[in-house]
Amino acid sequence: MTDFSHIRGKITYDRPLADLTWLRVGGPAQMFYQPLDEDDLQSFLKTLPLDTVVFPMGVGSNVIVRDGGISGAVIRMGRGFNHIEIEGDHVRCGVAALDAHVARKAADAGLDLTFLRTIPGAIGGAVRMNAGCYGSYVADHFVEATVITRAGEKRQINADELEFAYRQSSLPDGWVLTQAVLKAERGDPVALHAKMDAQLKKRDETQPTKDRTAGSTFRNPAGFSSTGQADDTHELKAWKVIDDAGMRGATLGGAQMSTKHPNFLINTGGATAADLEGLGEMVRKKVFQTQAIELHWEVLRVGEPAPKK
């Protein structure tokens, strides 16, 4: 039995995860760890047997945890990792800082990270997935990040090491991001906040923001995000190919593809993770059958299916 008595953070076993995800589904984590700070996280990873799988988790906005839960250690990055500090034209933020909070605090300081305002989730996930919208991506602003490797070593990594691409990076499995530094251009705070207000208004008009979703379900086949500009084309957008396949509003159990925006997977109440993932796979199959386009998941699916009865 591994001795974790020196760990200052909280360790819980068989901790249910459904209440920590935006979709409100999923089984338990075999081990659930909430580090106090970077030193505590280093100690934990050095102590944890190397063959134990590690899954870092933020606010659970972009994930389906399968009904059988997650074997290994789920590391929930919380209060010790939600700082936001302005350093000239740079913003240093902990990975648990919400994207929206970073955008607002940057705007207060006259720094333009407005693209983050409508992205659900926290900075850790935004970096890992190279989140973006309105033609801007994390990669465009990224300076460096601090990580704790699976072996418990603290490192600084740059953009070249992360190899950013559309909705992905090459962060090694088991490495845990703790903070990131983003650079931003100067702008007028009033104008920046007005810009974000307009973005929020447009989002609420076009997306099911009141429903249980995990944000965009699939990556755009076009290979880039919506720009929000008047000349933005809808060809090869995920929502468009789903709509063309007749899957707007499609259901499976308690899962539904939104009627408002068909690239949003919704838990209408009582959905299981199997319902949600199964409906997503139905959509992928139908889009491929009708248009020969292969959709790729943007939402992470992690864990094991429920045991068969």
mmCIF file of C-alpha atoms in Angstrom:
data_model
loop_
_atom_site.group_PDB
_atom_site.id
_atom_site.type_symbol
_atom_site.label_atom_id
_atom_site.label_comp_id
_atom_site.label_asym_id
_atom_site.label_seq_id
_atom_site.Cartn_x
_atom_site.Cartn_y
_atom_site.Cartn_z
ATOM 1 C CA MET A 1 0.000 0.000 0.000
ATOM 2 C CA THR A 2 1.457 3.354 -1.061
ATOM 3 C CA ASP A 3 2.019 5.776 1.821
ATOM 4 C CA PHE A 4 0.515 9.210 1.103
ATOM 5 C CA SER A 5 0.639 10.455 4.699
ATOM 6 C CA HIS A 6 3.011 13.284 3.753
ATOM 7 C CA ILE A 7 0.627 14.678 1.129
ATOM 8 C CA ARG A 8 -1.020 17.922 2.288
ATOM 9 C CA GLY A 9 -3.783 17.944 -0.289
ATOM 10 C CA LYS A 10 -6.966 15.906 0.002
ATOM 11 C CA ILE A 11 -7.159 12.330 -1.298
ATOM 12 C CA THR A 12 -10.525 10.608 -1.651
ATOM 13 C CA TYR A 13 -11.254 7.116 -2.941
ATOM 14 C CA ASP A 14 -14.181 6.128 -5.191
ATOM 15 C CA ARG A 15 -15.278 9.743 -5.457
ATOM 16 C CA PRO A 16 -18.291 10.218 -7.801
ATOM 17 C CA LEU A 17 -17.480 12.591 -10.676
ATOM 18 C CA ALA A 18 -20.884 13.336 -12.212
ATOM 19 C CA ASP A 19 -21.430 16.417 -10.050
ATOM 20 C CA LEU A 20 -18.095 17.850 -11.215
ATOM 21 C CA THR A 21 -18.822 17.734 -14.950
ATOM 22 C CA TRP A 22 -21.009 20.134 -16.894
ATOM 23 C CA LEU A 23 -22.886 17.213 -18.443
ATOM 24 C CA ARG A 24 -23.550 15.725 -14.986
ATOM 25 C CA VAL A 25 -22.700 12.149 -15.942
ATOM 26 C CA GLY A 26 -20.005 9.624 -15.121
ATOM 27 C CA GLY A 27 -18.859 7.077 -12.610
ATOM 28 C CA PRO A 28 -16.363 7.476 -9.759
ATOM 29 C CA ALA A 29 -12.641 8.169 -9.703
ATOM 30 C CA GLN A 30 -10.688 5.316 -8.152
ATOM 31 C CA MET A 31 -8.482 7.966 -6.512
ATOM 32 C CA PHE A 32 -9.368 11.660 -6.405
ATOM 33 C CA TYR A 33 -6.644 14.120 -5.391
ATOM 34 C CA GLN A 34 -6.878 17.872 -4.820
ATOM 35 C CA PRO A 35 -3.367 19.359 -4.541
ATOM 36 C CA LEU A 36 -2.735 22.377 -2.327
ATOM 37 C CA ASP A 37 0.085 23.783 -4.449
ATOM 38 C CA GLU A 38 2.827 22.826 -6.904
ATOM 39 C CA ASP A 39 5.095 21.370 -4.202
ATOM 40 C CA ASP A 40 2.284 19.147 -2.960
ATOM 41 C CA LEU A 41 1.524 18.025 -6.501
ATOM 42 C CA GLN A 42 5.179 17.175 -7.091
ATOM 43 C CA SER A 43 5.276 15.071 -3.928
ATOM 44 C CA PHE A 44 2.109 13.244 -4.918
ATOM 45 C CA LEU A 45 3.316 12.366 -8.422
ATOM 46 C CA LYS A 46 6.712 11.258 -7.126
ATOM 47 C CA THR A 47 4.959 8.948 -4.674
ATOM 48 C CA LEU A 48 2.257 7.612 -7.009
ATOM 49 C CA PRO A 49 3.365 4.362 -8.689
ATOM 50 C CA LEU A 50 4.421 5.103 -12.276
ATOM 51 C CA ASP A 51 2.019 2.530 -13.684
ATOM 52 C CA THR A 52 -0.959 4.453 -12.257
ATOM 53 C CA VAL A 53 -2.820 6.420 -14.926
ATOM 54 C CA VAL A 54 -3.230 10.148 -14.176
ATOM 55 C CA PHE A 55 -6.060 12.333 -15.472
ATOM 56 C CA PRO A 56 -5.827 16.083 -14.687
ATOM 57 C CA MET A 57 -9.245 17.693 -14.380
ATOM 58 C CA GLY A 58 -10.371 21.295 -14.247
ATOM 59 C CA VAL A 59 -13.990 22.395 -14.069
ATOM 60 C CA GLY A 60 -15.257 19.450 -16.134
ATOM 61 C CA SER A 61 -16.590 21.558 -18.982
ATOM 62 C CA ASN A 62 -15.250 19.611 -21.956
ATOM 63 C CA VAL A 63 -15.440 15.993 -20.850
ATOM 64 C CA ILE A 64 -17.667 12.953 -20.794
ATOM 65 C CA VAL A 65 -16.699 10.677 -17.914
ATOM 66 C CA ARG A 66 -17.943 7.219 -18.825
ATOM 67 C CA ASP A 67 -20.386 5.454 -16.517
ATOM 68 C CA GLY A 68 -17.820 2.990 -15.148
ATOM 69 C CA GLY A 69 -15.639 5.816 -13.863
ATOM 70 C CA ILE A 70 -11.896 6.356 -14.091
ATOM 71 C CA SER A 71 -9.287 3.855 -12.938
ATOM 72 C CA GLY A 72 -6.188 5.536 -11.596
ATOM 73 C CA ALA A 73 -5.809 9.033 -10.174
ATOM 74 C CA VAL A 74 -7.942 12.033 -11.098
ATOM 75 C CA ILE A 75 -6.166 15.257 -10.133
ATOM 76 C CA ARG A 76 -8.600 18.127 -9.641
ATOM 77 C CA MET A 77 -6.904 21.485 -9.995
ATOM 78 C CA GLY A 78 -8.688 23.941 -7.722
ATOM 79 C CA ARG A 79 -8.207 26.965 -5.491
ATOM 80 C CA GLY A 80 -4.437 26.809 -5.266
ATOM 81 C CA PHE A 81 -4.256 27.171 -9.037
ATOM 82 C CA ASN A 82 -6.745 29.916 -9.912
ATOM 83 C CA HIS A 83 -4.571 33.033 -9.630
ATOM 84 C CA ILE A 84 -4.553 35.725 -12.348
ATOM 85 C CA GLU A 85 -1.678 38.217 -12.343
ATOM 86 C CA ILE A 86 -0.973 41.038 -14.775
ATOM 87 C CA GLU A 87 2.714 41.497 -15.656
ATOM 88 C CA GLY A 88 3.068 44.273 -18.235
ATOM 89 C CA ASP A 89 1.564 42.902 -21.442
ATOM 90 C CA HIS A 90 1.577 39.360 -20.061
ATOM 91 C CA VAL A 91 -1.065 37.583 -18.004
ATOM 92 C CA ARG A 92 0.075 34.808 -15.665
ATOM 93 C CA CYS A 93 -2.771 32.534 -14.698
ATOM 94 C CA GLY A 94 -3.243 29.310 -12.819
ATOM 95 C CA VAL A 95 -4.776 26.459 -14.758
ATOM 96 C CA ALA A 96 -7.952 26.534 -12.650
ATOM 97 C CA ALA A 97 -8.645 30.184 -13.529
ATOM 98 C CA LEU A 98 -11.786 30.328 -15.636
ATOM 99 C CA ASP A 99 -11.276 31.492 -19.217
ATOM 100 C CA ALA A 100 -13.994 34.114 -18.753
ATOM 101 C CA HIS A 101 -12.348 35.489 -15.590
ATOM 102 C CA VAL A 102 -8.982 35.746 -17.341
ATOM 103 C CA ALA A 103 -10.567 37.641 -20.239
ATOM 104 C CA ARG A 104 -12.321 40.079 -17.900
ATOM 105 C CA LYS A 105 -9.315 40.737 -15.667
ATOM 106 C CA ALA A 106 -7.088 41.222 -18.706
ATOM 107 C CA ALA A 107 -9.612 43.679 -20.168
ATOM 108 C CA ASP A 108 -9.651 45.612 -16.888
ATOM 109 C CA ALA A 109 -5.906 46.071 -17.389
ATOM 110 C CA GLY A 110 -6.315 47.070 -21.029
ATOM 111 C CA LEU A 111 -5.126 43.742 -22.436
ATOM 112 C CA ASP A 112 -6.997 41.987 -25.234
ATOM 113 C CA LEU A 113 -7.708 38.339 -24.460
ATOM 114 C CA THR A 114 -11.354 38.810 -25.359
ATOM 115 C CA PHE A 115 -11.479 35.586 -27.385
ATOM 116 C CA LEU A 116 -11.420 33.666 -24.100
ATOM 117 C CA ARG A 117 -14.611 35.268 -22.797
ATOM 118 C CA THR A 118 -17.070 32.851 -24.402
ATOM 119 C CA ILE A 119 -14.955 29.686 -24.132
ATOM 120 C CA PRO A 120 -16.302 27.364 -21.424
ATOM 121 C CA GLY A 121 -13.850 25.991 -18.911
ATOM 122 C CA ALA A 122 -10.513 26.926 -17.378
ATOM 123 C CA ILE A 123 -7.071 27.848 -18.686
ATOM 124 C CA GLY A 124 -5.566 24.385 -18.249
ATOM 125 C CA GLY A 125 -8.005 22.856 -20.700
ATOM 126 C CA ALA A 126 -7.722 25.863 -22.995
ATOM 127 C CA VAL A 127 -3.952 25.360 -23.265
ATOM 128 C CA ARG A 128 -4.150 21.596 -23.637
ATOM 129 C CA MET A 129 -6.763 21.873 -26.405
ATOM 130 C CA ASN A 130 -5.461 25.105 -27.963
ATOM 131 C CA ALA A 131 -8.913 26.606 -27.504
ATOM 132 C CA GLY A 132 -9.975 29.401 -29.795
ATOM 133 C CA CYS A 133 -12.750 31.373 -31.411
ATOM 134 C CA TYR A 134 -13.252 34.554 -33.435
ATOM 135 C CA GLY A 135 -10.059 33.767 -35.323
ATOM 136 C CA SER A 136 -7.799 33.700 -32.227
ATOM 137 C CA TYR A 137 -6.284 30.710 -30.474
ATOM 138 C CA VAL A 138 -4.332 30.131 -27.271
ATOM 139 C CA ALA A 139 -1.306 29.399 -29.475
ATOM 140 C CA ASP A 140 -1.398 33.002 -30.751
ATOM 141 C CA HIS A 141 -0.889 34.334 -27.220
ATOM 142 C CA PHE A 142 1.043 31.557 -25.500
ATOM 143 C CA VAL A 143 4.420 32.400 -23.939
ATOM 144 C CA GLU A 144 5.161 29.484 -21.620
ATOM 145 C CA ALA A 145 3.606 27.086 -19.148
ATOM 146 C CA THR A 146 4.672 25.380 -15.957
ATOM 147 C CA VAL A 147 4.115 21.638 -15.785
ATOM 148 C CA ILE A 148 4.753 18.841 -13.348
ATOM 149 C CA THR A 149 5.812 15.737 -15.252
ATOM 150 C CA ARG A 150 4.449 12.296 -14.461
ATOM 151 C CA ALA A 151 7.687 11.636 -12.547
ATOM 152 C CA GLY A 152 7.102 14.738 -10.399
ATOM 153 C CA GLU A 153 9.636 17.069 -12.019
ATOM 154 C CA LYS A 154 8.783 20.756 -12.416
ATOM 155 C CA ARG A 155 9.472 22.203 -15.872
ATOM 156 C CA GLN A 156 8.830 25.256 -18.013
ATOM 157 C CA ILE A 157 7.694 24.474 -21.542
ATOM 158 C CA ASN A 158 7.301 26.689 -24.603
ATOM 159 C CA ALA A 159 5.005 26.630 -27.618
ATOM 160 C CA ASP A 160 7.415 24.568 -29.720
ATOM 161 C CA GLU A 161 7.311 21.780 -27.154
ATOM 162 C CA LEU A 162 3.512 21.775 -27.123
ATOM 163 C CA GLU A 163 3.260 21.637 -30.935
ATOM 164 C CA PHE A 164 -0.071 23.445 -31.048
ATOM 165 C CA ALA A 165 -2.522 22.552 -33.799
ATOM 166 C CA TYR A 166 -6.263 22.994 -34.288
ATOM 167 C CA ARG A 167 -7.893 21.877 -31.024
ATOM 168 C CA GLN A 168 -4.856 19.955 -29.838
ATOM 169 C CA SER A 169 -1.372 20.007 -28.362
ATOM 170 C CA SER A 170 1.240 17.339 -27.702
ATOM 171 C CA LEU A 171 1.248 17.577 -23.899
ATOM 172 C CA PRO A 172 2.414 14.128 -22.763
ATOM 173 C CA ASP A 173 -0.042 11.900 -20.923
ATOM 174 C CA GLY A 174 0.268 12.249 -17.160
ATOM 175 C CA TRP A 175 1.880 15.689 -17.251
ATOM 176 C CA VAL A 176 -0.064 18.242 -15.242
ATOM 177 C CA LEU A 177 -0.185 21.901 -16.215
ATOM 178 C CA THR A 178 -0.130 24.267 -13.248
ATOM 179 C CA GLN A 179 0.063 27.749 -14.779
ATOM 180 C CA ALA A 180 0.430 29.516 -18.113
ATOM 181 C CA VAL A 181 1.654 32.902 -19.315
ATOM 182 C CA LEU A 182 -0.230 34.585 -22.155
ATOM 183 C CA LYS A 183 0.715 37.766 -24.007
ATOM 184 C CA ALA A 184 -1.829 40.277 -25.215
ATOM 185 C CA GLU A 185 -2.073 43.442 -27.250
ATOM 186 C CA ARG A 186 -3.112 46.684 -25.611
ATOM 187 C CA GLY A 187 -6.622 47.989 -25.928
ATOM 188 C CA ASP A 188 -9.069 50.356 -24.323
ATOM 189 C CA PRO A 189 -10.733 48.635 -21.321
ATOM 190 C CA VAL A 190 -14.162 50.076 -22.099
ATOM 191 C CA ALA A 191 -13.959 48.950 -25.729
ATOM 192 C CA LEU A 192 -12.702 45.501 -24.730
ATOM 193 C CA HIS A 193 -15.584 44.968 -22.311
ATOM 194 C CA ALA A 194 -18.058 46.189 -24.932
ATOM 195 C CA LYS A 195 -16.602 43.711 -27.410
ATOM 196 C CA MET A 196 -17.048 40.870 -24.929
ATOM 197 C CA ASP A 197 -20.614 41.923 -24.151
ATOM 198 C CA ALA A 198 -21.406 41.718 -27.866
ATOM 199 C CA GLN A 199 -19.794 38.291 -28.097
ATOM 200 C CA LEU A 200 -21.829 37.048 -25.140
ATOM 201 C CA LYS A 201 -25.045 38.365 -26.653
ATOM 202 C CA LYS A 202 -24.332 36.592 -29.926
ATOM 203 C CA ARG A 203 -23.417 33.368 -28.108
ATOM 204 C CA ASP A 204 -26.634 33.372 -26.090
ATOM 205 C CA GLU A 205 -28.648 33.959 -29.265
ATOM 206 C CA THR A 206 -27.083 31.053 -31.155
ATOM 207 C CA GLN A 207 -26.024 28.468 -28.547
ATOM 208 C CA PRO A 208 -27.935 26.484 -25.867
ATOM 209 C CA THR A 209 -26.204 28.228 -22.962
ATOM 210 C CA LYS A 210 -28.986 27.360 -20.509
ATOM 211 C CA ASP A 211 -28.728 23.602 -21.120
ATOM 212 C CA ARG A 212 -26.340 20.968 -19.787
ATOM 213 C CA THR A 213 -23.696 20.797 -22.489
ATOM 214 C CA ALA A 214 -19.941 20.449 -22.833
ATOM 215 C CA GLY A 215 -19.538 23.136 -25.477
ATOM 216 C CA SER A 216 -18.857 22.171 -29.087
ATOM 217 C CA THR A 217 -19.021 18.401 -29.479
ATOM 218 C CA PHE A 218 -16.998 17.955 -32.665
ATOM 219 C CA ARG A 219 -14.148 19.823 -34.306
ATOM 220 C CA ASN A 220 -14.925 21.700 -37.489
ATOM 221 C CA PRO A 221 -13.967 19.548 -40.497
ATOM 222 C CA ALA A 222 -12.664 22.780 -42.067
ATOM 223 C CA GLY A 223 -9.836 22.721 -39.509
ATOM 224 C CA PHE A 224 -10.425 26.139 -37.952
ATOM 225 C CA SER A 225 -12.836 27.923 -35.625
ATOM 226 C CA SER A 226 -15.542 30.359 -36.580
ATOM 227 C CA THR A 227 -14.118 33.828 -37.086
ATOM 228 C CA GLY A 228 -17.283 35.708 -36.237
ATOM 229 C CA GLN A 229 -16.713 37.962 -39.244
ATOM 230 C CA ALA A 230 -19.293 38.783 -41.920
ATOM 231 C CA ASP A 231 -17.369 36.797 -44.538
ATOM 232 C CA ASP A 232 -17.155 33.659 -42.378
ATOM 233 C CA THR A 233 -18.279 30.624 -44.377
ATOM 234 C CA HIS A 234 -20.381 27.848 -42.872
ATOM 235 C CA GLU A 235 -19.095 25.218 -45.254
ATOM 236 C CA LEU A 236 -17.394 22.346 -43.433
ATOM 237 C CA LYS A 237 -18.498 23.642 -40.046
ATOM 238 C CA ALA A 238 -19.465 20.802 -37.721
ATOM 239 C CA TRP A 239 -22.936 22.201 -37.046
ATOM 240 C CA LYS A 240 -23.629 22.510 -40.778
ATOM 241 C CA VAL A 241 -22.652 18.956 -41.720
ATOM 242 C CA ILE A 242 -24.638 17.617 -38.736
ATOM 243 C CA ASP A 243 -27.634 19.663 -39.828
ATOM 244 C CA ASP A 244 -27.266 18.489 -43.433
ATOM 245 C CA ALA A 245 -27.210 14.890 -42.173
ATOM 246 C CA GLY A 246 -30.597 15.444 -40.551
ATOM 247 C CA MET A 247 -29.284 15.022 -37.013
ATOM 248 C CA ARG A 248 -30.391 18.350 -35.527
ATOM 249 C CA GLY A 249 -32.516 17.413 -32.513
ATOM 250 C CA ALA A 250 -31.612 13.698 -32.709
ATOM 251 C CA THR A 251 -32.008 11.828 -29.407
ATOM 252 C CA LEU A 252 -30.790 8.713 -27.616
ATOM 253 C CA GLY A 253 -32.093 8.110 -24.116
ATOM 254 C CA GLY A 254 -31.672 11.393 -22.262
ATOM 255 C CA ALA A 255 -29.168 12.769 -24.785
ATOM 256 C CA GLN A 256 -30.019 15.187 -27.589
ATOM 257 C CA MET A 257 -28.252 17.129 -30.310
ATOM 258 C CA SER A 258 -29.455 20.675 -29.663
ATOM 259 C CA THR A 259 -32.196 22.019 -31.891
ATOM 260 C CA LYS A 260 -30.704 25.484 -31.411
ATOM 261 C CA HIS A 261 -27.131 24.541 -32.388
ATOM 262 C CA PRO A 262 -26.719 20.941 -33.602
ATOM 263 C CA ASN A 263 -23.035 20.676 -32.637
ATOM 264 C CA PHE A 264 -24.011 20.856 -28.965
ATOM 265 C CA LEU A 265 -24.699 17.577 -27.180
ATOM 266 C CA ILE A 266 -27.229 18.043 -24.361
ATOM 267 C CA ASN A 267 -28.175 16.093 -21.260
ATOM 268 C CA THR A 268 -31.913 16.759 -21.242
ATOM 269 C CA GLY A 269 -32.183 15.124 -17.813
ATOM 270 C CA GLY A 270 -31.316 11.588 -16.814
ATOM 271 C CA ALA A 271 -28.877 10.895 -19.640
ATOM 272 C CA THR A 272 -26.072 8.449 -19.040
ATOM 273 C CA ALA A 273 -22.586 8.884 -20.407
ATOM 274 C CA ALA A 274 -23.376 5.957 -22.704
ATOM 275 C CA ASP A 275 -26.383 7.867 -24.077
ATOM 276 C CA LEU A 276 -24.267 10.936 -24.792
ATOM 277 C CA GLU A 277 -21.327 9.124 -26.349
ATOM 278 C CA GLY A 278 -23.644 6.775 -28.231
ATOM 279 C CA LEU A 279 -25.570 9.665 -29.755
ATOM 280 C CA GLY A 280 -22.313 11.318 -30.738
ATOM 281 C CA GLU A 281 -21.215 8.154 -32.508
ATOM 282 C CA MET A 282 -24.601 7.952 -34.269
ATOM 283 C CA VAL A 283 -24.020 11.486 -35.541
ATOM 284 C CA ARG A 284 -20.505 10.656 -36.736
ATOM 285 C CA LYS A 285 -21.812 7.591 -38.596
ATOM 286 C CA LYS A 286 -24.662 9.489 -40.260
ATOM 287 C CA VAL A 287 -22.412 12.370 -41.351
ATOM 288 C CA PHE A 288 -19.939 9.925 -42.869
ATOM 289 C CA GLN A 289 -22.675 7.945 -44.616
ATOM 290 C CA THR A 290 -24.317 11.032 -46.120
ATOM 291 C CA GLN A 291 -21.322 13.263 -46.843
ATOM 292 C CA ALA A 292 -18.172 11.113 -46.571
ATOM 293 C CA ILE A 293 -16.917 13.490 -43.850
ATOM 294 C CA GLU A 294 -15.331 12.094 -40.710
ATOM 295 C CA LEU A 295 -16.128 14.148 -37.614
ATOM 296 C CA HIS A 296 -13.584 14.148 -34.791
ATOM 297 C CA TRP A 297 -14.604 14.546 -31.173
ATOM 298 C CA GLU A 298 -13.713 17.810 -29.470
ATOM 299 C CA VAL A 299 -15.192 16.678 -26.149
ATOM 300 C CA LEU A 300 -12.867 14.331 -24.248
ATOM 301 C CA ARG A 301 -14.270 10.898 -23.409
ATOM 302 C CA VAL A 302 -12.470 9.268 -20.521
ATOM 303 C CA GLY A 303 -12.887 6.285 -18.258
ATOM 304 C CA GLU A 304 -14.525 2.915 -18.592
ATOM 305 C CA PRO A 305 -18.070 1.946 -19.641
ATOM 306 C CA ALA A 306 -20.436 0.669 -16.973
ATOM 307 C CA PRO A 307 -20.021 -3.043 -16.216
ATOM 308 C CA LYS A 308 -22.448 -5.233 -18.138
ATOM 309 C CA LYS A 309 -25.260 -6.588 -16.015
#
